[in-house]
Backbone as numpy.savetxt, mean C-alpha at the origin, in Angstrom:
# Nx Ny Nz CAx CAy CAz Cx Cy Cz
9.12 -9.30 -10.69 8.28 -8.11 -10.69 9.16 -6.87 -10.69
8.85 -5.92 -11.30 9.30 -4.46 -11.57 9.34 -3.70 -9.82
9.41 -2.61 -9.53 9.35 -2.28 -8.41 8.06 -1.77 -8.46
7.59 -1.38 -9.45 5.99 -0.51 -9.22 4.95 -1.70 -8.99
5.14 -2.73 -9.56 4.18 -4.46 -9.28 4.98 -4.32 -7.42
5.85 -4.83 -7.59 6.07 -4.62 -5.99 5.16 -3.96 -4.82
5.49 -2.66 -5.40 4.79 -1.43 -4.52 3.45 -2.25 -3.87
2.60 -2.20 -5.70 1.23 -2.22 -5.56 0.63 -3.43 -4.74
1.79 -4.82 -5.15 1.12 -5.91 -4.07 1.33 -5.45 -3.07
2.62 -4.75 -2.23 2.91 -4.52 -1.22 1.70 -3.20 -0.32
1.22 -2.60 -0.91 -0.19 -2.19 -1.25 -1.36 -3.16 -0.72
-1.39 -3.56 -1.86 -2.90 -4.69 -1.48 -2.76 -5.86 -0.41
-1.46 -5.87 -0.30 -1.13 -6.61 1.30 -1.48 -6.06 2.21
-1.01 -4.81 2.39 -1.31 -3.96 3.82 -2.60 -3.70 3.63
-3.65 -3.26 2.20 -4.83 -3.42 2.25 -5.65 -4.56 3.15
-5.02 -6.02 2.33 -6.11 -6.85 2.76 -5.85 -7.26 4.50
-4.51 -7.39 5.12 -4.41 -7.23 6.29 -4.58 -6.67 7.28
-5.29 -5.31 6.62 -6.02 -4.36 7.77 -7.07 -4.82 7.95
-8.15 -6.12 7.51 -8.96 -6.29 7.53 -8.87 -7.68 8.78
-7.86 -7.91 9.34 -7.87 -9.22 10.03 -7.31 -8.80 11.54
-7.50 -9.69 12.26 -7.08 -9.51 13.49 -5.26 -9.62 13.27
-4.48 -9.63 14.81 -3.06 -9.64 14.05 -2.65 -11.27 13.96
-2.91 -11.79 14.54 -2.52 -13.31 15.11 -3.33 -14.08 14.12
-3.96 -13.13 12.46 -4.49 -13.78 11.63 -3.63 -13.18 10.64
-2.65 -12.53 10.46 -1.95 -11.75 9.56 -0.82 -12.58 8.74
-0.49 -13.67 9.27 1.16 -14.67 8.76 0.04 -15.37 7.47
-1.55 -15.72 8.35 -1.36 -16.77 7.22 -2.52 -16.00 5.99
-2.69 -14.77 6.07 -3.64 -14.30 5.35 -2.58 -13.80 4.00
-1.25 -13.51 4.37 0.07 -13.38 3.47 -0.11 -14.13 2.99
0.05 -15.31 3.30 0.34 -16.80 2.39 -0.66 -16.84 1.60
-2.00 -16.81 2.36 -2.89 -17.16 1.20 -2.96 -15.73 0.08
-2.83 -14.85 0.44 -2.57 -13.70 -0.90 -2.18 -14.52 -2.21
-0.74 -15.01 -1.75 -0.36 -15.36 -3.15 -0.79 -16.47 -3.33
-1.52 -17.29 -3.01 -2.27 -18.41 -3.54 -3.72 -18.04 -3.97
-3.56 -16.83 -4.52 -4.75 -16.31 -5.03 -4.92 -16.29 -6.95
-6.13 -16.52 -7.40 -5.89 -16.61 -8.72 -5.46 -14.97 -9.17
-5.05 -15.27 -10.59 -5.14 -14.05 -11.18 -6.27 -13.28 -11.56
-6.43 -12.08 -11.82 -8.02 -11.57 -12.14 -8.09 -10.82 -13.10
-8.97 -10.42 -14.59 -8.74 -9.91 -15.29 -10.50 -9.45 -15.07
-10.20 -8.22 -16.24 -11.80 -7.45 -16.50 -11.91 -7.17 -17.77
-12.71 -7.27 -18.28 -13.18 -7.31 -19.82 -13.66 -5.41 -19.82
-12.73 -4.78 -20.37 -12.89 -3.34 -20.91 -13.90 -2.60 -21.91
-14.71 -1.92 -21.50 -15.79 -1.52 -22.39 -15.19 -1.62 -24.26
-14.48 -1.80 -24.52 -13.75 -1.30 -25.58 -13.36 -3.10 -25.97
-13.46 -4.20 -25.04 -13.23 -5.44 -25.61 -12.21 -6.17 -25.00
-10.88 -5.05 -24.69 -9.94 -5.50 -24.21 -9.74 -6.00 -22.92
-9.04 -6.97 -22.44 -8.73 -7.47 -21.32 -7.32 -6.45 -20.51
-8.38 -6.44 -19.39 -7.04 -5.85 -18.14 -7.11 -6.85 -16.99
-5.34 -7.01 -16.77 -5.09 -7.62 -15.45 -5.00 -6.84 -14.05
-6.22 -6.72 -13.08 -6.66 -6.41 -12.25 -5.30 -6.97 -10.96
-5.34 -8.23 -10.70 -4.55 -8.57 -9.86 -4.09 -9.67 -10.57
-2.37 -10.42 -10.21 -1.73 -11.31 -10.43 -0.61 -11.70 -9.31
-1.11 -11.85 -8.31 -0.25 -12.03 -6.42 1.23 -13.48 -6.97
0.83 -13.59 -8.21 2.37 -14.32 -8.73 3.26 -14.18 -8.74
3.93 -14.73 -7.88 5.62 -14.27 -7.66 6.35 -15.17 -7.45
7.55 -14.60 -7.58 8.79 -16.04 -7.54 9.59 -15.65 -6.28
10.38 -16.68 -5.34 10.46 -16.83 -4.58 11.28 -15.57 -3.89
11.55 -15.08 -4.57 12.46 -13.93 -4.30 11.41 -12.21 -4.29
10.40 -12.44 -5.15 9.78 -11.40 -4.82 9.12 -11.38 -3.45
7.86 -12.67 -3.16 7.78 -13.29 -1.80 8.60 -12.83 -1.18
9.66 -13.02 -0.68 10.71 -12.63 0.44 10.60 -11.34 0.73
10.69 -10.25 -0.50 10.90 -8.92 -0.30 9.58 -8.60 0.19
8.32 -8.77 -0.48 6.90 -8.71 0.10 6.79 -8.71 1.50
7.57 -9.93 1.73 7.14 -10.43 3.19 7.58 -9.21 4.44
8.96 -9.48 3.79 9.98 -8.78 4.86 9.52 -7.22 5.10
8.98 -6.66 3.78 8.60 -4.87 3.64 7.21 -5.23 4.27
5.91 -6.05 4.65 5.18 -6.01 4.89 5.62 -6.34 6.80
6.21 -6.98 6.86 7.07 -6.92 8.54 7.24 -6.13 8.92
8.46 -5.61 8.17 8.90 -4.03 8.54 7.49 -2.93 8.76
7.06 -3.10 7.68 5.87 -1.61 8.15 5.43 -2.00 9.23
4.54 -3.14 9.65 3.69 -3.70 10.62 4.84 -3.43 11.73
5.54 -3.69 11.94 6.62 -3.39 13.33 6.92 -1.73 13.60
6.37 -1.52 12.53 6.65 0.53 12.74 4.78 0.96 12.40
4.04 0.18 13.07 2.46 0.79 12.66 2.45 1.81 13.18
3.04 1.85 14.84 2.49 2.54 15.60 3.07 4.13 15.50
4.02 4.22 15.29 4.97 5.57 14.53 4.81 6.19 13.52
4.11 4.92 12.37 3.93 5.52 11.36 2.35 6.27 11.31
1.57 5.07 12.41 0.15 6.24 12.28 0.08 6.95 13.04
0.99 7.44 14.15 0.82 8.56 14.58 1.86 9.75 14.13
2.75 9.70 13.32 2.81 10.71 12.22 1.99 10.79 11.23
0.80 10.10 11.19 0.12 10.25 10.02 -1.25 11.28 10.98
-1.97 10.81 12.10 -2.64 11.24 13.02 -1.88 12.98 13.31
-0.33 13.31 13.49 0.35 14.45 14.03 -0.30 15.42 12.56
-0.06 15.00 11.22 -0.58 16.06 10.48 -1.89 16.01 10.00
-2.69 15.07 10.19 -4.04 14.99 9.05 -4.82 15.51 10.30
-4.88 17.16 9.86 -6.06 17.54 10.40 -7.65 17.47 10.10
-8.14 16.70 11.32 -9.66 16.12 11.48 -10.16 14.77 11.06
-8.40 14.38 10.39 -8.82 12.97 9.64 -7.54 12.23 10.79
-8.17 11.56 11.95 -7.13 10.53 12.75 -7.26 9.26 11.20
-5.99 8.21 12.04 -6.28 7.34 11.32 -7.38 6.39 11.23
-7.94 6.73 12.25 -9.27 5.71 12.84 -10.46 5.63 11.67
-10.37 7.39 11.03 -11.34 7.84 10.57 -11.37 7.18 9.35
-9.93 7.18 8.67 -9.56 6.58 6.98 -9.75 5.53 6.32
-10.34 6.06 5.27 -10.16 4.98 4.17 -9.11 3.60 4.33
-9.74 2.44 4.33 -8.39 1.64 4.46 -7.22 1.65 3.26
-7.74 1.98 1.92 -6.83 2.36 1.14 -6.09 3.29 0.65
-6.58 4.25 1.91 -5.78 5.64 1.43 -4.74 5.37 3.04
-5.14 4.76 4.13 -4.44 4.46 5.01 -3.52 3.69 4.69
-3.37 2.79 3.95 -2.53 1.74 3.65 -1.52 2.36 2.51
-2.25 3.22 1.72 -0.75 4.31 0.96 -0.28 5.25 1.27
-0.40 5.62 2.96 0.33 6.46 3.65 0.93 5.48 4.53
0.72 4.90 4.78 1.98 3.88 5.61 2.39 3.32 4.85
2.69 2.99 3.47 3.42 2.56 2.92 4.43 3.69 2.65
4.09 4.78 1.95 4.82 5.63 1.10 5.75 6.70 2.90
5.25 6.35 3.68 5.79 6.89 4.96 6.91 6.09 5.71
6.47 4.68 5.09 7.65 4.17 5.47 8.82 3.91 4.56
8.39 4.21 3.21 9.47 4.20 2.27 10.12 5.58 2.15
9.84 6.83 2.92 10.26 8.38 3.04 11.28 7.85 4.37
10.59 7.21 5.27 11.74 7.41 6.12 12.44 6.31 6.28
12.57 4.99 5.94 12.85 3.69 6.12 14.08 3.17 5.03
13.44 3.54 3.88 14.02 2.70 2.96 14.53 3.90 1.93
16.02 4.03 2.36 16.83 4.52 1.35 17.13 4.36 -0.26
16.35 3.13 -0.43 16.57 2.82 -2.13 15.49 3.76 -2.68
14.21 3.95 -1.61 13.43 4.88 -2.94 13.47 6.25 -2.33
13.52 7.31 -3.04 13.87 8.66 -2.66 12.41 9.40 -2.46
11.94 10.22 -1.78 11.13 10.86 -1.17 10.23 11.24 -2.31
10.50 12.43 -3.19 9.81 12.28 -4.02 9.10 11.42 -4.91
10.09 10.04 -5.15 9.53 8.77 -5.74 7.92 8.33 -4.89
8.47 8.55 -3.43 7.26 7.40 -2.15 6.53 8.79 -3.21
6.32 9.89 -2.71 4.85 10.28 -2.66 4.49 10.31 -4.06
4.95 10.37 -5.37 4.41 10.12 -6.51 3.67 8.85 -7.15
4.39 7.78 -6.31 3.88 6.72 -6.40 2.60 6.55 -5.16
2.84 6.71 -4.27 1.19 6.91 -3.17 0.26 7.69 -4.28
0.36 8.79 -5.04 -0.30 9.39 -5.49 -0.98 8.43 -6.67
0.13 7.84 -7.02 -1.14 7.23 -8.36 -1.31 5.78 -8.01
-0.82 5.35 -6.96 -1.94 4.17 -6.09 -3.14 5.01 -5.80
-3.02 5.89 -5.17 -4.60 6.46 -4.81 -5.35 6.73 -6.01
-4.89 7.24 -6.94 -5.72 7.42 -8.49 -5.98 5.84 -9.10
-5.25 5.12 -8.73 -5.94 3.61 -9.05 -6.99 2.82 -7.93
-6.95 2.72 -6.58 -7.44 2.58 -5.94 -8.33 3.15 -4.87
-7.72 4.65 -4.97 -8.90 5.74 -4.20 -10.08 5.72 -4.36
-10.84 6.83 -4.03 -12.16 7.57 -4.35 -11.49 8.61 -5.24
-12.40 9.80 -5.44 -12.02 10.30 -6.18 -10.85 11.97 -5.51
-11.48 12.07 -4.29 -10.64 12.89 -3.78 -9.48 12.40 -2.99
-8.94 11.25 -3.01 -7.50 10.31 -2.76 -6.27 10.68 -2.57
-5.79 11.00 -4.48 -4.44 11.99 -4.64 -4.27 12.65 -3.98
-5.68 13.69 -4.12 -4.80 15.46 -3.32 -4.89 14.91 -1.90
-5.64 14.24 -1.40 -5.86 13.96 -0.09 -4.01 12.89 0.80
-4.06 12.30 -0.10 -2.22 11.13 -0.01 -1.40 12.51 -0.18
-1.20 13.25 -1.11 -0.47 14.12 -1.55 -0.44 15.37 -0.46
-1.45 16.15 -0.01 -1.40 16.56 1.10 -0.83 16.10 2.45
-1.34 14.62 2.67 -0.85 14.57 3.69 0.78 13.85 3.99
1.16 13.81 2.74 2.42 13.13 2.79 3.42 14.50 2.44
3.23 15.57 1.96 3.55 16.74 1.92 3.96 17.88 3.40
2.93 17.26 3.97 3.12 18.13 5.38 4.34 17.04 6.43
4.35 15.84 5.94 5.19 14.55 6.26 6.56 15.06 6.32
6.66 15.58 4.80 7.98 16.11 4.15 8.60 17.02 5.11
């Protein structure tokens, strides 16, 4: 996988794991990638691949380990996210606009391979793929005041 396929599973991981208790979180990973692939038939005829959690053993690893890492820094990362989003705690959020601020927050301060501007451009157009419609400026704002 490219790093932007990365991102995005690494994305829909922390998505679908916000949905479980924690002591349900090791094996809800596993089953991710034992998930089929998913495509959608495009007004226009064409086929798009929606999700493909296929990976080779080496992407797995990195998945795993970046989905560790965030989860071991939740609590830091949502309360820098809680210190600037005024009126919006994290309690209040979207789980997918929550899940691309702790991602792109922990790749601003965590992970030296991707550079600051990269995290929030990429949060930004996860949220334009998976947001509502006010997402972007909303990720973009609040990863801005982050900065």
């Amino acid at each position: 996988m490219n790093r932007k396929n990365l991102r995005e599973n690494c994305f829909k991981l922390l998505f679908c794991i916000g949905f479980y208790q924690e002591e349900e979180r090791e094996e809800q990973i596993t089953l991710y990638f034992e998930e089929p692939a998913e495509e959608e038939t495009l007004p226009d005829g064409t086929e798009e691949l929606l999700h493909d959690p296929k990976a080779d053993v080496q992407d797995m690893a990195y998945l795993k380990e970046k989905i560790g890492q965030i989860l071991e820094h939740l609590e830091e990362l949502d309360a820098a996210i809680d210190a600037v989003a005024q009126g919006w705690k994290t309690s209040r959020m979207g789980k997918a606009e929550l899940s691309i601020l702790r991602l792109a927050l922990f790749e601003m301060k965590y992970d030296d391979s991707v550079p600051v501007k990269v995290a929030i451009n990429e949060a930004v157009e996860l949220a334009k793929k998976f947001g509502g419609n006010d997402s972007p400026s909303f990720v973009n704002g609040i990863l801005a005041k982050l900065v």
